[in-house]
């Protein structure tokens, strides 16, 4: 007879392993659904280091941290975090009028004007001549772009934890984040084993029956979670589940990464910078004490030495803190992330390159879905299939979203960018959507999933890419010109008020540092009383843009 699962074994102690441990433990050991509790063991090899990158996050993380009853001030302080209001894309187009063009994908946006999407009016009328504001869509539908360029945090000094008038995420130190999650998970009952899985024993159903550990011998498993990184130790190696490469769609397969110091007197912008280079793009992620940066590139177009030189040259006189190192990226997804009694999460499950910082968010989504599909000891196939379909769709959808950035540009100055324009594949679904979006602006009825990136995110990228030479004809969202101009003037006035209330970025980080009580989060025993401000605790996934009215109450 089927019995509830009582033991979960996680293999891997990177961000994925510890995030999964903390989330599953919180719900299964301390929640009400499983009164007898589920015991969770995490096995981490002392021989295999964690990847040590993955420092930009998405807003869904706030919900997760809050539902884990983690103190925001402690989290920000312990992980060396800064705020992130979105991603700024530089040099992804040919320079216009001598100036390189940029666009922003913000986390705040989605206003309706008189019940209509104002994007069509922006295309039709543009901005009134006397209004001197950045004309990109992200700046017209929310205040995140303006706050970022004014070096503001998304919060007022008195805002409660995880609250603020703007949508936001964080930049975190990857190693400190994994260690912080570990401290919390272990304090709340997760068993931590430092040992290396050497081999895997399978039973007559083909499921994983036990792991053979280098020191600890045989470790029996019931439900096992593969968080072993790009190697896919259990899912790909032991269970031989195929990996589907995205190399026809996403060319980049290497990164050269380095940490550099802040410049003298430099202010910290609350944004991830993505700057296109000759054979890929460079990320620059601000942390409180340094930048994390790296060149994501394609080894078919540039070798390691040249990529390192180009990266360092692009950083000017920034002082490096460590030697640059190369990371090989496995871009694509495992065909089925869940096979038998093994669920792969994180890099073991898939990776769509870091352009929109989605990897940690995928883990978060997968944990929510796993909790909804939690199997009994029989491992019934229907929930497993549901999980696999959802995860596959999620990876494919984000791959297609990244395709907008890569394939819609007009750069043709290097073989890499020419290949992006002429050779890179787009999925049939993306082609269908692009044809549709030429005639009608993106909306929530588009034939794509929008769990992470809603139609507003798509619109910001399409506008940033100058996809519209002429406004689409269909749709009835056009505002009368006077209403449009009134809206803009009110919006800009409202913005002035809001920017005056927001704490400066560094000021807010300092305040949170003063408020942080070190060890407070690990000491908390989950009460399940936390009500996340942006979404339901471990319910449906939280999309990237926070819409809605902006309260100006101080
Ligand atoms: C260049 C780059 C930039 C990135 N940027 C971002 C970003 O901005 N935002 C984002 O969300 N994500 C980003 N990512 C992805 C992010 O790095 C990962 O999602 C995140 O670090 C989690 O990795 P992981 O825990 O799955 O794997 P890893 O960190 O590789 O951890 C693997 C774990 O498995 C263990 N292990 C391996 N073999 C064994 C064994 N035999 N026995 C026991 N244990 C074993 C290791 O000890 C380790 O603990 C980026 C990735 C790259 C390559």
Coordinates of C-alpha atoms and ligand atoms in Angstrom, one line a residue:
X1 CA 0.0 0.0 0.0
X2 CA 1.2 3.5 -0.8
X3 CA 2.6 5.4 2.1
X4 CA 3.6 9.0 2.5
X5 CA 7.2 9.8 1.8
X6 CA 9.2 10.0 5.0
X7 CA 12.8 10.7 3.8
X8 CA 14.2 13.0 1.3
X9 CA 17.9 12.9 0.3
X10 CA 19.4 15.9 -1.5
X11 CA 22.7 15.5 -3.3
X12 CA 24.6 18.8 -3.7
X13 CA 25.2 21.7 -1.4
X14 CA 25.2 24.7 -3.8
X15 CA 22.5 27.3 -3.8
X16 CA 20.1 24.8 -5.3
X17 CA 20.6 22.1 -2.7
X18 CA 20.4 24.4 0.3
X19 CA 17.4 26.4 -1.1
X20 CA 15.6 23.2 -1.8
X21 CA 16.5 21.9 1.7
X22 CA 15.3 25.0 3.4
X23 CA 12.0 25.2 1.4
X24 CA 11.1 21.5 1.6
X25 CA 12.0 21.3 5.2
X26 CA 10.0 24.4 6.1
X27 CA 6.9 22.9 4.6
X28 CA 7.3 19.2 5.2
X29 CA 9.0 19.1 8.6
X30 CA 7.3 22.1 10.2
X31 CA 4.1 22.4 8.1
X32 CA 0.7 21.0 9.0
X33 CA 0.3 18.8 5.9
X34 CA 2.7 16.1 7.2
X35 CA 2.2 15.8 10.9
X36 CA 4.7 13.1 11.3
X37 CA 7.3 15.1 9.5
X38 CA 9.6 14.3 6.7
X39 CA 13.3 14.0 7.4
X40 CA 15.7 15.7 5.0
X41 CA 19.4 14.9 4.6
X42 CA 21.7 16.8 2.3
X43 CA 24.9 15.2 1.1
X44 CA 27.6 17.5 -0.2
X45 CA 31.0 16.4 -1.5
X46 CA 34.1 18.0 0.1
X47 CA 35.9 17.3 -3.2
X48 CA 33.6 19.2 -5.6
X49 CA 33.3 22.9 -5.0
X50 CA 30.1 24.8 -5.7
X51 CA 30.1 26.8 -8.9
X52 CA 30.3 30.0 -7.0
X53 CA 28.4 32.3 -9.4
X54 CA 24.7 33.1 -9.7
X55 CA 24.5 36.4 -8.0
X56 CA 21.6 38.2 -9.6
X57 CA 18.0 37.1 -8.6
X58 CA 14.4 37.8 -9.6
X59 CA 11.6 39.2 -7.4
X60 CA 10.1 35.8 -6.7
X61 CA 12.9 35.3 -4.2
X62 CA 11.3 37.8 -1.8
X63 CA 8.3 35.6 -1.4
X64 CA 10.4 32.6 -0.7
X65 CA 12.6 34.3 1.8
X66 CA 9.6 35.8 3.5
X67 CA 7.7 32.5 3.7
X68 CA 10.8 30.9 5.1
X69 CA 10.5 33.6 7.9
X70 CA 14.0 34.9 7.1
X71 CA 14.8 38.4 8.4
X72 CA 15.3 40.6 5.3
X73 CA 17.8 42.8 7.1
X74 CA 19.9 39.8 8.2
X75 CA 19.7 38.3 4.7
X76 CA 20.9 41.5 3.0
X77 CA 23.7 41.9 5.5
X78 CA 24.9 38.3 5.6
X79 CA 24.9 37.9 1.8
X80 CA 26.6 41.2 1.0
X81 CA 23.5 42.0 -1.0
X82 CA 22.4 45.0 -2.9
X83 CA 19.0 45.8 -4.5
X84 CA 18.1 45.0 -8.0
X85 CA 15.4 47.0 -9.8
X86 CA 16.0 45.4 -13.2
X87 CA 18.5 44.8 -15.9
X88 CA 20.1 47.4 -18.1
X89 CA 21.2 46.3 -21.5
X90 CA 24.0 48.4 -23.1
X91 CA 25.5 48.2 -26.6
X92 CA 23.1 45.5 -27.7
X93 CA 22.3 47.7 -30.8
X94 CA 24.5 49.6 -33.2
X95 CA 25.1 53.1 -31.9
X96 CA 22.6 55.6 -33.0
X97 CA 23.6 59.2 -33.7
X98 CA 27.0 58.5 -32.2
X99 CA 25.5 57.3 -28.9
X100 CA 25.3 53.6 -27.9
X101 CA 21.6 52.7 -27.3
X102 CA 20.4 51.0 -24.1
X103 CA 17.2 49.5 -22.8
X104 CA 16.0 48.5 -19.5
X105 CA 14.0 45.5 -18.3
X106 CA 12.5 46.7 -15.0
X107 CA 10.7 44.9 -12.2
X108 CA 8.1 47.6 -11.8
X109 CA 5.6 48.2 -14.5
X110 CA 2.2 47.5 -16.0
X111 CA 0.1 50.6 -15.4
X112 CA -3.3 50.8 -17.1
X113 CA -4.4 54.2 -18.3
X114 CA -8.1 54.6 -18.5
X115 CA -8.2 50.8 -18.5
X116 CA -5.8 50.6 -21.5
X117 CA -2.3 49.6 -22.1
X118 CA -0.4 52.9 -22.7
X119 CA 2.3 51.3 -24.9
X120 CA 0.3 51.8 -28.1
X121 CA 0.0 55.5 -27.4
X122 CA 3.7 55.8 -26.8
X123 CA 4.3 54.3 -30.3
X124 CA 1.7 56.5 -31.9
X125 CA 2.3 59.9 -30.2
X126 CA 5.7 59.6 -28.6
X127 CA 6.4 62.1 -25.8
X128 CA 5.4 65.8 -25.7
X129 CA 8.3 67.9 -26.7
X130 CA 8.5 69.7 -23.3
X131 CA 8.7 66.5 -21.3
X132 CA 12.3 65.6 -20.8
X133 CA 12.3 62.0 -19.8
X134 CA 13.8 58.8 -21.0
X135 CA 11.3 57.6 -23.7
X136 CA 11.8 53.9 -23.3
X137 CA 8.7 51.8 -22.4
X138 CA 10.0 50.6 -19.1
X139 CA 10.2 54.3 -18.0
X140 CA 6.6 55.0 -19.0
X141 CA 4.9 52.1 -17.3
X142 CA 6.7 52.3 -14.0
X143 CA 9.2 54.2 -11.8
X144 CA 11.9 51.5 -11.6
X145 CA 14.1 52.9 -14.4
X146 CA 14.1 56.4 -12.9
X147 CA 14.7 55.1 -9.4
X148 CA 17.7 53.1 -10.7
X149 CA 19.2 55.9 -12.5
X150 CA 18.8 58.1 -9.4
X151 CA 20.6 55.5 -7.3
X152 CA 17.5 54.9 -5.2
X153 CA 16.6 51.8 -3.3
X154 CA 13.1 50.4 -3.8
X155 CA 12.1 51.2 -0.2
X156 CA 11.4 54.0 2.0
X157 CA 13.3 53.9 5.3
X158 CA 10.2 53.0 7.2
X159 CA 9.0 50.2 4.9
X160 CA 8.4 46.8 6.5
X161 CA 10.6 43.9 5.5
X162 CA 10.1 42.8 1.9
X163 CA 7.8 45.8 1.2
X164 CA 8.3 48.9 -0.8
X165 CA 6.7 50.9 -3.6
X166 CA 8.8 49.3 -6.3
X167 CA 9.3 45.7 -7.5
X168 CA 12.7 44.5 -6.6
X169 CA 15.1 41.6 -6.2
X170 CA 18.6 41.3 -4.9
X171 CA 22.2 40.8 -6.0
X172 CA 23.9 38.4 -3.5
X173 CA 27.3 36.8 -3.0
X174 CA 26.7 33.2 -4.3
X175 CA 28.9 31.6 -1.7
X176 CA 27.5 33.6 1.2
X177 CA 24.0 32.9 0.1
X178 CA 24.4 29.1 0.0
X179 CA 26.1 29.3 3.4
X180 CA 23.3 31.4 4.9
X181 CA 20.6 29.0 3.6
X182 CA 22.7 26.1 5.0
X183 CA 22.8 27.7 8.4
X184 CA 19.0 28.1 8.4
X185 CA 18.2 24.7 7.0
X186 CA 20.5 22.9 9.5
X187 CA 19.2 24.9 12.5
X188 CA 15.7 23.9 11.5
X189 CA 16.5 20.2 11.3
X190 CA 18.1 19.3 8.0
X191 CA 20.9 16.7 8.4
X192 CA 24.1 17.6 6.7
X193 CA 26.5 14.9 5.5
X194 CA 29.9 15.8 4.1
X195 CA 30.7 12.9 1.8
X196 CA 31.0 12.1 -1.9
X197 CA 28.6 9.9 -3.8
X198 CA 30.7 7.3 -5.6
X199 CA 28.1 5.1 -7.1
X200 CA 24.3 4.5 -7.3
X201 CA 22.4 1.3 -6.7
X202 CA 19.1 0.8 -8.5
X203 CA 16.1 -1.4 -7.6
X204 CA 14.0 -3.6 -9.8
X205 CA 11.8 -0.6 -10.8
X206 CA 14.9 1.2 -12.0
X207 CA 14.6 3.6 -9.1
X208 CA 17.6 4.7 -7.1
X209 CA 17.7 2.4 -4.1
X210 CA 20.8 3.6 -2.4
X211 CA 23.9 5.8 -2.8
X212 CA 27.3 4.5 -2.1
X213 CA 29.3 7.2 -0.2
X214 CA 33.1 7.4 -0.1
X215 CA 33.2 7.5 3.7
X216 CA 29.8 6.6 5.0
X217 CA 29.0 3.5 2.9
X218 CA 25.5 2.6 1.8
X219 CA 22.9 5.4 2.1
X220 CA 19.4 4.2 1.4
X221 CA 17.1 6.7 -0.3
X222 CA 13.3 7.1 -0.7
X223 CA 12.9 10.4 -2.7
X224 CA 16.3 11.7 -3.9
X225 CA 16.9 15.2 -5.3
X226 CA 19.8 15.7 -7.7
X227 CA 21.4 19.1 -7.1
X228 CA 24.8 18.1 -8.2
X229 CA 25.2 20.9 -10.8
X230 CA 26.1 20.7 -14.5
X231 CA 27.3 17.0 -14.0
X232 CA 23.7 15.8 -13.4
X233 CA 25.2 13.0 -11.3
X234 CA 22.0 11.1 -10.7
X235 CA 19.6 12.2 -13.4
X236 CA 21.9 12.1 -16.4
X237 CA 24.8 9.9 -15.3
X238 CA 23.1 7.2 -13.2
X239 CA 19.6 7.2 -14.7
X240 CA 20.8 8.1 -18.2
X241 CA 18.1 10.7 -18.8
X242 CA 19.1 12.6 -22.0
X243 CA 20.1 16.2 -21.9
X244 CA 18.5 18.4 -24.6
X245 CA 21.0 21.0 -25.7
X246 CA 19.7 24.5 -26.6
X247 CA 22.9 25.2 -28.6
X248 CA 20.9 25.9 -31.8
X249 CA 19.0 28.6 -30.0
X250 CA 21.5 30.0 -27.5
X251 CA 25.1 30.1 -28.7
X252 CA 26.9 30.9 -25.5
X253 CA 28.7 27.9 -23.8
X254 CA 31.5 29.5 -21.8
X255 CA 32.0 32.2 -19.2
X256 CA 35.1 33.9 -17.9
X257 CA 34.3 35.3 -14.5
X258 CA 36.2 37.6 -12.2
X259 CA 35.5 39.7 -9.1
X260 CA 36.6 43.4 -9.1
X261 CA 36.8 46.2 -6.6
X262 CA 34.4 49.2 -6.6
X263 CA 36.0 52.2 -8.1
X264 CA 37.0 55.0 -5.8
X265 CA 33.9 57.0 -4.7
X266 CA 31.7 55.0 -7.1
X267 CA 28.0 54.9 -6.4
X268 CA 26.2 51.5 -6.4
X269 CA 23.4 51.4 -9.0
X270 CA 20.6 49.0 -8.1
X271 CA 20.8 47.2 -11.4
X272 CA 22.4 44.3 -13.2
X273 CA 24.4 45.6 -16.2
X274 CA 24.5 43.5 -19.3
X275 CA 26.8 44.9 -21.9
X276 CA 27.2 43.3 -25.3
X277 CA 30.8 42.5 -26.3
X278 CA 32.2 41.1 -29.5
X279 CA 31.3 37.5 -29.0
X280 CA 28.8 37.6 -26.2
X281 CA 27.9 39.8 -23.3
X282 CA 29.3 40.9 -20.0
X283 CA 27.4 41.0 -16.7
X284 CA 28.3 43.4 -13.9
X285 CA 26.6 42.7 -10.6
X286 CA 27.1 45.2 -7.7
X287 CA 27.5 43.7 -4.2
X288 CA 28.2 45.8 -1.1
X289 CA 31.9 45.1 -1.2
X290 CA 32.7 44.2 -4.8
X291 CA 31.4 43.6 -8.3
X292 CA 30.9 40.1 -9.7
X293 CA 31.4 40.2 -13.4
X294 CA 32.0 37.9 -16.3
X295 CA 32.0 37.5 -20.1
X296 CA 29.3 35.0 -21.3
X297 CA 30.5 34.0 -24.7
X298 CA 30.5 31.3 -27.4
X299 CA 33.7 29.2 -27.7
X300 CA 32.9 28.8 -31.4
X301 CA 33.8 32.5 -31.9
X302 CA 36.4 33.4 -29.3
X303 CA 38.9 31.4 -27.3
X304 CA 39.6 31.6 -23.6
X305 CA 42.6 33.9 -23.7
X306 CA 41.0 36.4 -26.1
X307 CA 37.8 36.3 -24.0
X308 CA 39.7 37.1 -20.8
X309 CA 41.6 39.9 -22.5
X310 CA 38.4 41.4 -23.9
X311 CA 36.7 41.1 -20.5
X312 CA 39.5 42.8 -18.7
X313 CA 39.8 45.6 -21.3
X314 CA 36.1 46.2 -21.0
X315 CA 36.4 46.7 -17.3
X316 CA 38.9 49.5 -17.8
X317 CA 41.0 50.2 -14.7
X318 CA 38.8 48.1 -12.3
X319 CA 41.1 46.2 -9.9
X320 CA 40.6 42.5 -10.0
X321 CA 40.4 40.7 -6.6
X322 CA 41.0 37.1 -8.0
X323 CA 42.3 35.7 -11.2
X324 CA 39.7 35.3 -13.9
X325 CA 38.4 31.7 -14.3
X326 CA 36.6 29.9 -17.0
X327 CA 33.3 28.1 -16.6
X328 CA 31.9 25.6 -19.1
X329 CA 28.2 26.0 -19.3
X330 CA 25.8 23.2 -20.2
X331 CA 22.9 25.1 -21.8
X332 CA 19.6 23.2 -22.3
X333 CA 17.5 21.0 -20.2
X334 CA 17.2 17.4 -19.0
X335 CA 14.4 15.8 -21.1
X336 CA 12.5 14.9 -17.9
X337 CA 13.7 16.5 -14.7
X338 CA 11.9 13.9 -12.6
X339 CA 12.5 10.2 -13.3
X340 CA 11.3 7.5 -11.0
X341 CA 12.2 8.6 -7.4
X342 CA 14.8 11.2 -8.6
X343 CA 14.0 14.9 -9.1
X344 CA 16.7 17.1 -10.6
X345 CA 16.8 20.7 -9.6
X346 CA 19.1 23.6 -10.5
X347 CA 22.0 23.1 -13.0
X348 CA 21.4 19.4 -12.9
X349 CA 18.0 20.0 -14.3
X350 CA 18.8 22.7 -16.9
X351 CA 20.2 26.1 -17.5
X352 CA 19.3 28.7 -20.1
X353 CA 22.4 30.9 -19.7
X354 CA 22.3 33.8 -17.2
X355 CA 21.1 36.7 -19.3
X356 CA 17.9 37.2 -17.3
X357 CA 19.2 35.6 -14.0
X358 CA 16.6 32.9 -14.0
X359 CA 18.4 29.9 -12.6
X360 CA 17.7 30.4 -8.9
X361 CA 14.1 31.3 -9.8
X362 CA 13.8 28.0 -11.6
X363 CA 14.8 26.2 -8.4
X364 CA 12.2 28.2 -6.5
X365 CA 9.5 27.3 -9.1
X366 CA 10.5 23.6 -9.1
X367 CA 10.3 23.4 -5.3
X368 CA 6.8 24.9 -5.3
X369 CA 5.8 22.4 -8.0
X370 CA 7.4 19.5 -6.3
X371 CA 5.5 20.3 -3.1
X372 CA 2.3 20.4 -5.1
X373 CA 3.1 17.0 -6.7
X374 CA 4.7 15.4 -3.7
X375 CA 4.5 11.6 -4.4
X376 CA 3.7 8.7 -2.2
X377 CA 6.0 5.7 -1.9
X378 CA 4.3 4.4 -5.1
X379 CA 5.5 7.3 -7.2
X380 CA 2.3 7.5 -9.3
X381 CA 3.1 8.7 -12.8
X382 CA 0.5 11.5 -13.3
X383 CA 2.0 14.1 -10.9
X384 CA 5.4 13.2 -12.2
X385 CA 4.3 13.9 -15.8
X386 CA 2.7 17.1 -14.7
X387 CA 5.9 18.3 -13.1
X388 CA 8.0 17.3 -16.1
X389 CA 5.7 19.1 -18.5
X390 CA 5.6 22.2 -16.4
X391 CA 9.4 22.3 -16.0
X392 CA 10.1 21.6 -19.7
X393 CA 7.7 24.4 -20.7
X394 CA 9.3 26.8 -18.3
X395 CA 12.8 26.2 -19.7
X396 CA 11.5 26.4 -23.3
X397 CA 9.6 29.6 -22.6
X398 CA 12.6 31.4 -21.0
X399 CA 14.8 30.2 -23.8
X400 CA 12.4 31.9 -26.2
X401 CA 12.3 35.0 -24.1
X402 CA 16.1 35.2 -24.2
X403 CA 15.9 34.7 -28.0
X404 CA 14.3 38.2 -28.2
X405 CA 17.4 39.8 -26.8
X406 CA 19.8 37.8 -29.0
X407 CA 18.1 37.6 -32.3
X408 CA 16.3 40.9 -32.7
X409 CA 19.3 43.1 -32.5
X410 CA 20.8 45.0 -35.4
X411 CA 24.5 44.5 -34.6
X412 CA 26.4 42.9 -37.4
X413 CA 29.9 44.1 -36.6
X414 CA 31.4 40.7 -35.6
X415 CA 30.9 37.1 -36.8
X416 CA 29.1 36.3 -33.5
X417 CA 26.4 39.0 -34.0
X418 CA 26.0 38.2 -37.6
X419 CA 25.4 34.5 -36.6
X420 CA 22.8 35.8 -34.0
X421 CA 20.9 37.6 -36.8
X422 CA 21.2 35.0 -39.5
X423 CA 21.9 31.5 -38.1
X424 CA 20.4 31.2 -34.7
X425 CA 17.2 29.2 -34.6
X426 CA 13.9 30.4 -33.1
X427 CA 11.3 28.0 -31.9
X428 CA 8.0 27.7 -33.9
X429 CA 6.2 29.2 -30.9
X430 CA 8.5 32.2 -30.8
X431 CA 8.1 32.7 -34.6
X432 CA 4.4 32.6 -34.1
X433 CA 4.5 35.1 -31.3
X434 CA 6.8 37.5 -33.2
X435 CA 4.5 37.5 -36.2
X436 CA 1.5 38.1 -33.9
X437 CA 3.4 40.9 -32.0
X438 CA 4.1 42.8 -35.3
X439 CA 0.3 43.3 -35.6
X440 CA -0.8 43.4 -32.0
X441 CA 1.1 44.4 -28.9
X442 CA 1.9 41.5 -26.5
X443 CA -0.8 40.8 -24.0
X444 CA -1.9 38.1 -21.5
X445 CA -3.6 36.0 -24.2
X446 CA -0.5 35.4 -26.2
X447 CA 0.2 31.7 -26.9
X448 CA 3.1 31.4 -24.5
X449 CA 3.6 30.7 -20.8
X450 CA 4.1 33.8 -18.7
X451 CA 4.9 32.3 -15.3
X452 CA 8.1 34.3 -15.0
X453 CA 8.1 36.9 -17.8
X454 CA 4.7 38.5 -18.4
X455 CA 3.7 40.3 -21.6
X456 CA 5.1 43.5 -20.0
X457 CA 8.6 42.1 -19.9
X458 CA 8.2 41.0 -23.5
X459 CA 7.0 44.5 -24.5
X460 CA 9.9 46.2 -22.8
X461 CA 12.4 44.0 -24.7
X462 CA 10.5 44.5 -28.1
X463 CA 10.4 48.2 -27.6
X464 CA 14.1 48.2 -26.5
X465 CA 14.9 46.3 -29.7
X466 CA 13.1 48.9 -31.8
X467 CA 10.8 46.1 -33.1
X468 CA 8.1 48.5 -34.1
X469 CA 8.9 50.9 -37.0
X470 CA 5.2 51.6 -37.2
X471 CA 2.6 51.1 -34.5
X472 CA 0.6 47.9 -34.8
X473 CA -2.8 48.5 -36.3
X474 CA -4.9 46.1 -34.3
X475 CA -6.0 46.6 -30.7
X476 CA -8.2 49.3 -29.4
X477 CA -5.9 50.6 -26.6
X478 CA -5.0 53.9 -28.3
X479 CA -5.8 56.8 -25.9
X480 CA -6.9 60.2 -27.0
X481 CA -3.8 62.3 -27.3
X482 CA -4.9 64.7 -24.6
X483 CA -5.5 61.8 -22.1
X484 CA -2.1 60.3 -23.0
X485 CA -0.3 63.6 -22.4
X486 CA -2.2 64.2 -19.1
X487 CA -1.2 60.8 -18.0
X488 CA 2.4 61.4 -18.7
X489 CA 2.5 64.7 -16.8
X490 CA 0.7 63.2 -13.8
X491 CA 3.0 60.2 -13.9
X492 CA 6.1 62.4 -13.9
X493 CA 4.8 64.5 -11.0
X494 CA 4.0 61.4 -9.0
X495 CA 7.5 60.2 -9.8
X496 CA 9.1 63.3 -8.3
X497 CA 7.2 62.7 -5.1
X498 CA 8.1 59.0 -5.0
X499 CA 11.8 59.6 -5.6
X500 CA 11.9 62.1 -2.8
X501 CA 10.5 59.4 -0.4
X502 CA 12.7 56.5 -1.4
X503 CA 15.9 55.9 0.6
X504 CA 19.2 56.1 -1.4
X505 CA 20.5 52.7 -2.3
X506 CA 23.5 52.8 -0.1
X507 CA 21.7 54.5 2.7
X508 CA 19.1 51.7 2.8
X509 CA 21.7 49.0 2.8
X510 CA 23.4 50.8 5.7
X511 CA 20.1 51.1 7.6
X512 CA 19.4 47.4 7.1
X513 CA 23.0 46.6 8.3
X514 CA 22.2 48.5 11.5
X515 CA 18.9 46.6 12.0
X516 CA 20.3 43.1 11.3
X517 CA 20.5 40.7 14.2
X518 CA 23.0 38.1 13.2
X519 CA 21.7 34.5 13.7
X520 CA 18.1 35.7 14.2
X521 CA 16.7 33.9 11.1
X522 CA 18.3 30.5 12.0
X523 CA 17.0 30.8 15.5
X524 CA 13.4 31.3 14.4
X525 CA 11.2 28.3 14.5
X526 CA 8.8 28.4 11.6
X527 CA 5.3 29.6 12.6
X528 CA 3.8 29.6 9.1
X529 CA 2.3 32.9 10.0
X530 CA 4.3 34.9 7.4
X531 CA 2.1 36.3 4.7
X532 CA 4.2 37.2 1.7
X533 CA 3.5 40.6 0.3
X534 CA 4.0 39.7 -3.3
X535 CA 2.2 36.4 -3.9
X536 CA 1.1 33.4 -2.0
X537 CA 3.5 31.5 0.2
X538 CA 4.7 28.7 -2.1
X539 CA 1.6 29.0 -4.2
X540 CA 1.7 30.0 -7.8
X541 CA 5.0 31.4 -9.1
X542 CA 5.5 35.1 -8.8
X543 CA 6.2 36.9 -12.1
X544 CA 8.9 39.4 -12.6
X545 CA 7.0 42.7 -12.9
X546 CA 5.1 44.1 -10.0
X547 CA 2.1 45.9 -11.4
X548 CA -0.5 48.0 -9.7
X549 CA -0.9 51.4 -8.1
X550 CA 2.0 52.9 -6.3
X551 CA 1.2 54.2 -2.9
X552 CA 2.8 57.5 -2.0
X553 CA 2.0 57.4 1.7
X554 CA 5.2 57.9 3.6
Ligands
LIG1 C1 28.5 32.3 -15.5 C2 27.3 32.0 -14.7 C3 26.5 33.1 -14.2 C4 25.3 32.8 -13.6 N1 24.6 33.8 -13.1 C5 23.4 33.6 -12.5 C6 22.6 34.6 -12.1 O1 22.9 35.8 -12.2 N2 21.4 34.3 -11.5 C7 21.0 33.1 -11.3 O2 19.9 32.8 -10.8 N3 21.8 32.0 -11.7 C8 22.9 32.3 -12.3 N4 23.7 31.2 -12.7 C9 23.3 29.9 -12.3 C10 23.7 29.6 -10.8 O3 25.1 29.7 -10.7 C11 23.3 28.3 -10.3 O4 21.9 28.2 -10.5 C12 23.5 28.2 -8.8 O5 24.8 28.5 -8.4 C13 23.1 26.9 -8.3 O6 24.0 25.9 -8.7 P1 23.8 24.4 -8.2 O7 23.6 24.4 -6.8 O8 22.7 23.8 -9.1 O9 25.2 23.7 -8.6 P2 26.7 23.8 -7.9 O10 26.9 25.1 -7.3 O11 27.6 23.3 -9.0 O12 26.6 22.7 -6.7 C14 26.8 21.4 -7.0 C15 26.9 20.6 -5.6 O13 26.9 19.2 -5.9 C16 27.9 18.6 -5.1 N5 28.3 17.4 -5.7 C17 28.8 17.2 -7.0 N6 29.2 15.9 -7.1 C18 28.9 15.3 -6.0 C19 29.1 14.0 -5.5 N7 29.6 13.0 -6.3 N8 28.7 13.7 -4.2 C20 28.2 14.6 -3.4 N9 28.0 15.9 -3.8 C21 28.4 16.2 -5.1 C22 29.0 19.7 -5.0 O14 29.8 19.4 -3.8 C23 28.2 20.9 -4.8 O15 27.8 21.1 -3.5 C24 24.9 31.4 -13.4 C25 25.7 30.4 -13.8 C26 26.8 30.7 -14.5 C27 27.6 29.5 -15.1

